Amino acid sequence: MTNSTNPFEPLMEIYQHEEVKKTIRPAHELVGFLCCIAASPKPLALDEWFPNLWKDGIDPSFADETLAVDFATAVLASYECCLFSYREFSHLLLPTNDWLDTDANPTEQASLFAAGYLSAFTLTESHWQNLNLTPDSNTEKLLQTTMLLLSKMASPNTIEPEMKALFDELPDMPDIVDILAQLLTTLGNVSVSIDDDDE
């Protein structure tokens, strides 16, 4: 279905089309968004999230029908890759090669991925809340840890004192990049296991 070394490659390649570049969220942001949507404890209907792939204020459509089909195919293939990783507990193969600069700070690509995941979480958060997780549960701790690490990656240069102090207590960025795929896969595995139990 996808390249084994980069399951998101078909999605990245679709950005060669100028219309995609102009109208759709940046590629790494889209990958983060899809990773989160696929990890919802209750699957979202396509119309609940697909229009959010377009940039703000842009009509969710393409002028070219073939491009529309190719884009939808690439998006759904990436979504299915995430689900497969979560169900099989096989680590997500995230496109992390360009996520750190020479000073080990997060690049724009890393911040975009994190921002995309956090953006999608606004659509799935209510389903996590409906689980009524206790503060000391392993799942709640995993969820909160993941959100904190992603927040640091999305806004590493925050000037807000409280957030800056909190971020300083978190692992350094190279360590976050190293463990992020494992954290997201574990969270996704917990989520899809909950959904399977409900069926």
mmCIF file of C-alpha atoms in Angstrom:
data_model
loop_
_atom_site.group_PDB
_atom_site.id
_atom_site.type_symbol
_atom_site.label_atom_id
_atom_site.label_comp_id
_atom_site.label_asym_id
_atom_site.label_seq_id
_atom_site.Cartn_x
_atom_site.Cartn_y
_atom_site.Cartn_z
ATOM 1 C CA MET A 1 0.000 0.000 0.000
ATOM 2 C CA THR A 2 2.834 2.381 0.886
ATOM 3 C CA ASN A 3 6.599 2.532 0.869
ATOM 4 C CA SER A 4 7.884 0.574 3.863
ATOM 5 C CA THR A 5 10.562 3.153 4.674
ATOM 6 C CA ASN A 6 8.204 6.117 4.442
ATOM 7 C CA PRO A 7 4.516 5.241 4.581
ATOM 8 C CA PHE A 8 3.646 8.905 4.130
ATOM 9 C CA GLU A 9 5.603 9.252 0.889
ATOM 10 C CA PRO A 10 2.531 9.196 -1.419
ATOM 11 C CA LEU A 11 1.045 12.010 0.661
ATOM 12 C CA MET A 12 4.281 14.002 0.492
ATOM 13 C CA GLU A 13 4.516 13.490 -3.269
ATOM 14 C CA ILE A 14 1.053 14.940 -3.888
ATOM 15 C CA TYR A 15 2.492 18.297 -2.781
ATOM 16 C CA GLN A 16 4.279 18.492 -6.122
ATOM 17 C CA HIS A 17 0.969 19.848 -7.397
ATOM 18 C CA GLU A 18 0.814 23.618 -7.076
ATOM 19 C CA GLU A 19 -2.877 23.616 -6.141
ATOM 20 C CA VAL A 20 -2.165 21.332 -3.197
ATOM 21 C CA LYS A 21 0.627 23.591 -1.974
ATOM 22 C CA LYS A 22 -1.628 26.629 -2.155
ATOM 23 C CA THR A 23 -4.778 25.195 -0.603
ATOM 24 C CA ILE A 24 -3.869 22.329 1.761
ATOM 25 C CA ARG A 25 -2.163 22.499 5.140
ATOM 26 C CA PRO A 26 1.629 21.967 4.924
ATOM 27 C CA ALA A 27 2.658 18.339 4.471
ATOM 28 C CA HIS A 28 4.127 17.716 7.927
ATOM 29 C CA GLU A 29 1.167 19.407 9.567
ATOM 30 C CA LEU A 30 -1.147 17.127 7.609
ATOM 31 C CA VAL A 31 0.766 14.038 8.744
ATOM 32 C CA GLY A 32 0.447 15.096 12.373
ATOM 33 C CA PHE A 33 -3.246 15.791 11.888
ATOM 34 C CA LEU A 34 -3.870 12.327 10.436
ATOM 35 C CA CYS A 35 -1.866 10.577 13.167
ATOM 36 C CA CYS A 36 -4.157 12.152 15.747
ATOM 37 C CA ILE A 37 -7.431 11.576 13.906
ATOM 38 C CA ALA A 38 -6.602 7.881 13.522
ATOM 39 C CA ALA A 39 -5.989 7.684 17.296
ATOM 40 C CA SER A 40 -9.455 8.858 18.303
ATOM 41 C CA PRO A 41 -11.079 6.497 20.845
ATOM 42 C CA LYS A 42 -14.217 6.765 18.726
ATOM 43 C CA PRO A 43 -13.674 6.921 14.948
ATOM 44 C CA LEU A 44 -14.697 10.216 13.416
ATOM 45 C CA ALA A 45 -16.851 10.342 10.304
ATOM 46 C CA LEU A 46 -14.966 11.509 7.242
ATOM 47 C CA ASP A 47 -16.939 14.738 6.979
ATOM 48 C CA GLU A 48 -15.975 15.601 10.564
ATOM 49 C CA TRP A 49 -12.300 15.966 9.728
ATOM 50 C CA PHE A 50 -11.588 15.846 5.981
ATOM 51 C CA PRO A 51 -12.584 19.498 5.276
ATOM 52 C CA ASN A 52 -10.091 20.555 7.972
ATOM 53 C CA LEU A 53 -7.222 19.504 5.710
ATOM 54 C CA TRP A 54 -7.636 22.705 3.735
ATOM 55 C CA LYS A 55 -6.138 25.973 4.920
ATOM 56 C CA ASP A 56 -8.442 28.343 6.777
ATOM 57 C CA GLY A 57 -10.849 30.214 4.538
ATOM 58 C CA ILE A 58 -10.362 27.971 1.503
ATOM 59 C CA ASP A 59 -13.222 25.968 0.012
ATOM 60 C CA PRO A 60 -12.526 22.225 0.526
ATOM 61 C CA SER A 61 -12.415 21.243 -3.114
ATOM 62 C CA PHE A 62 -10.101 21.013 -6.122
ATOM 63 C CA ALA A 63 -10.513 22.448 -9.590
ATOM 64 C CA ASP A 64 -9.187 19.207 -11.069
ATOM 65 C CA GLU A 65 -11.232 16.063 -10.402
ATOM 66 C CA THR A 66 -8.297 13.719 -10.953
ATOM 67 C CA LEU A 67 -6.229 15.619 -8.411
ATOM 68 C CA ALA A 68 -9.135 15.459 -5.956
ATOM 69 C CA VAL A 69 -9.236 11.670 -6.274
ATOM 70 C CA ASP A 70 -5.446 11.341 -6.000
ATOM 71 C CA PHE A 71 -5.369 13.560 -2.916
ATOM 72 C CA ALA A 72 -8.177 11.681 -1.180
ATOM 73 C CA THR A 73 -6.499 8.367 -1.991
ATOM 74 C CA ALA A 74 -3.170 9.518 -0.529
ATOM 75 C CA VAL A 75 -4.840 10.909 2.599
ATOM 76 C CA LEU A 76 -6.874 7.785 3.269
ATOM 77 C CA ALA A 77 -3.844 5.550 2.642
ATOM 78 C CA SER A 78 -1.896 7.522 5.252
ATOM 79 C CA TYR A 79 -4.822 7.323 7.661
ATOM 80 C CA GLU A 80 -4.979 3.553 7.178
ATOM 81 C CA CYS A 81 -1.221 3.315 7.759
ATOM 82 C CA CYS A 82 -1.689 5.000 11.116
ATOM 83 C CA LEU A 83 -4.534 2.650 12.036
ATOM 84 C CA PHE A 84 -2.464 -0.366 11.019
ATOM 85 C CA SER A 85 0.454 0.781 13.184
ATOM 86 C CA TYR A 86 -1.847 1.334 16.140
ATOM 87 C CA ARG A 87 -3.673 -1.967 15.804
ATOM 88 C CA GLU A 88 -0.498 -4.002 15.274
ATOM 89 C CA PHE A 89 1.444 -1.965 17.846
ATOM 90 C CA SER A 90 4.064 -1.351 15.168
ATOM 91 C CA HIS A 91 5.844 1.974 15.600
ATOM 92 C CA LEU A 92 4.775 4.766 13.304
ATOM 93 C CA LEU A 93 7.463 5.528 10.739
ATOM 94 C CA LEU A 94 7.364 9.299 11.110
ATOM 95 C CA PRO A 95 9.253 11.534 8.639
ATOM 96 C CA THR A 96 11.668 12.761 11.331
ATOM 97 C CA ASN A 97 14.839 13.086 9.229
ATOM 98 C CA ASP A 98 14.507 16.870 8.964
ATOM 99 C CA TRP A 99 12.966 17.570 12.367
ATOM 100 C CA LEU A 100 16.140 18.877 14.058
ATOM 101 C CA ASP A 101 18.493 21.627 12.937
ATOM 102 C CA THR A 102 22.257 21.649 13.499
ATOM 103 C CA ASP A 103 21.725 23.027 17.026
ATOM 104 C CA ALA A 104 19.265 20.228 17.894
ATOM 105 C CA ASN A 105 16.325 22.619 17.866
ATOM 106 C CA PRO A 106 13.044 21.637 16.203
ATOM 107 C CA THR A 107 12.738 22.657 12.584
ATOM 108 C CA GLU A 108 9.632 24.110 10.996
ATOM 109 C CA GLN A 109 8.698 20.614 9.828
ATOM 110 C CA ALA A 110 8.779 19.265 13.394
ATOM 111 C CA SER A 111 6.739 22.166 14.737
ATOM 112 C CA LEU A 112 4.213 21.768 11.937
ATOM 113 C CA PHE A 113 3.781 18.070 12.699
ATOM 114 C CA ALA A 114 3.174 18.836 16.368
ATOM 115 C CA ALA A 115 0.789 21.680 15.523
ATOM 116 C CA GLY A 116 -1.150 19.387 13.196
ATOM 117 C CA TYR A 117 -1.543 16.723 15.878
ATOM 118 C CA LEU A 118 -2.621 19.269 18.477
ATOM 119 C CA SER A 119 -5.053 20.848 16.022
ATOM 120 C CA ALA A 120 -6.712 17.497 15.339
ATOM 121 C CA PHE A 121 -6.882 16.795 19.064
ATOM 122 C CA THR A 122 -9.519 19.513 19.347
ATOM 123 C CA LEU A 123 -11.722 17.213 17.254
ATOM 124 C CA THR A 124 -11.003 14.055 19.259
ATOM 125 C CA GLU A 125 -10.643 15.467 22.778
ATOM 126 C CA SER A 126 -14.303 14.946 23.703
ATOM 127 C CA HIS A 127 -13.972 11.228 22.935
ATOM 128 C CA TRP A 128 -11.004 10.991 25.301
ATOM 129 C CA GLN A 129 -12.963 12.875 27.948
ATOM 130 C CA ASN A 130 -15.868 10.450 27.566
ATOM 131 C CA LEU A 131 -13.564 7.660 28.772
ATOM 132 C CA ASN A 132 -13.594 9.294 32.230
ATOM 133 C CA LEU A 133 -9.948 8.487 32.802
ATOM 134 C CA THR A 134 -8.691 8.986 36.345
ATOM 135 C CA PRO A 135 -5.720 11.371 36.790
ATOM 136 C CA ASP A 136 -3.481 8.559 38.015
ATOM 137 C CA SER A 137 -4.343 6.099 35.243
ATOM 138 C CA ASN A 138 -1.574 5.061 32.882
ATOM 139 C CA THR A 139 -3.602 6.147 29.869
ATOM 140 C CA GLU A 140 -4.240 9.629 31.263
ATOM 141 C CA LYS A 141 -0.553 10.019 32.123
ATOM 142 C CA LEU A 142 0.409 8.886 28.637
ATOM 143 C CA LEU A 143 -2.065 11.294 27.059
ATOM 144 C CA GLN A 144 -0.897 14.264 29.120
ATOM 145 C CA THR A 145 2.779 13.486 28.553
ATOM 146 C CA THR A 146 2.238 13.247 24.818
ATOM 147 C CA MET A 147 0.356 16.533 24.683
ATOM 148 C CA LEU A 148 3.082 18.297 26.686
ATOM 149 C CA LEU A 149 5.891 17.022 24.464
ATOM 150 C CA LEU A 150 3.986 17.972 21.327
ATOM 151 C CA SER A 151 3.288 21.412 22.775
ATOM 152 C CA LYS A 152 6.999 21.949 23.374
ATOM 153 C CA MET A 153 7.749 20.865 19.831
ATOM 154 C CA ALA A 154 5.053 23.118 18.389
ATOM 155 C CA SER A 155 6.086 26.213 20.363
ATOM 156 C CA PRO A 156 9.695 25.732 21.514
ATOM 157 C CA ASN A 157 10.366 29.460 21.785
ATOM 158 C CA THR A 158 7.335 30.398 23.842
ATOM 159 C CA ILE A 159 7.787 33.512 25.961
ATOM 160 C CA GLU A 160 4.938 32.648 28.313
ATOM 161 C CA PRO A 161 6.702 32.218 31.684
ATOM 162 C CA GLU A 162 4.619 29.308 32.971
ATOM 163 C CA MET A 163 4.904 27.324 29.745
ATOM 164 C CA LYS A 164 8.608 28.080 29.416
ATOM 165 C CA ALA A 165 9.243 26.837 32.953
ATOM 166 C CA LEU A 166 7.220 23.704 32.211
ATOM 167 C CA PHE A 167 9.015 23.066 28.923
ATOM 168 C CA ASP A 168 12.389 23.401 30.658
ATOM 169 C CA GLU A 169 11.436 20.426 32.835
ATOM 170 C CA LEU A 170 10.709 18.252 29.801
ATOM 171 C CA PRO A 171 13.264 16.186 27.865
ATOM 172 C CA ASP A 172 15.467 17.908 25.293
ATOM 173 C CA MET A 173 14.218 17.995 21.728
ATOM 174 C CA PRO A 174 16.393 15.153 20.351
ATOM 175 C CA ASP A 175 15.017 12.879 23.073
ATOM 176 C CA ILE A 176 11.462 13.952 22.264
ATOM 177 C CA VAL A 177 11.971 13.166 18.587
ATOM 178 C CA ASP A 178 13.429 9.763 19.522
ATOM 179 C CA ILE A 179 10.501 8.712 21.723
ATOM 180 C CA LEU A 180 7.607 10.425 19.952
ATOM 181 C CA ALA A 181 6.774 7.600 17.536
ATOM 182 C CA GLN A 182 6.658 5.131 20.438
ATOM 183 C CA LEU A 183 4.418 7.413 22.502
ATOM 184 C CA LEU A 184 2.004 8.107 19.648
ATOM 185 C CA THR A 185 1.855 4.437 18.691
ATOM 186 C CA THR A 186 1.173 3.393 22.283
ATOM 187 C CA LEU A 187 -1.547 6.013 22.628
ATOM 188 C CA GLY A 188 -3.095 4.939 19.332
ATOM 189 C CA ASN A 189 -2.950 1.287 20.361
ATOM 190 C CA VAL A 190 -4.786 2.065 23.597
ATOM 191 C CA SER A 191 -7.374 4.020 21.642
ATOM 192 C CA VAL A 192 -8.141 1.415 18.983
ATOM 193 C CA SER A 193 -8.201 -1.307 21.651
ATOM 194 C CA ILE A 194 -10.917 0.648 23.470
ATOM 195 C CA ASP A 195 -12.898 1.008 20.244
ATOM 196 C CA ASP A 196 -12.521 -2.716 19.456
ATOM 197 C CA ASP A 197 -13.786 -3.616 22.929
ATOM 198 C CA ASP A 198 -16.912 -1.544 22.329
ATOM 199 C CA GLU A 199 -17.816 -3.381 19.129
#
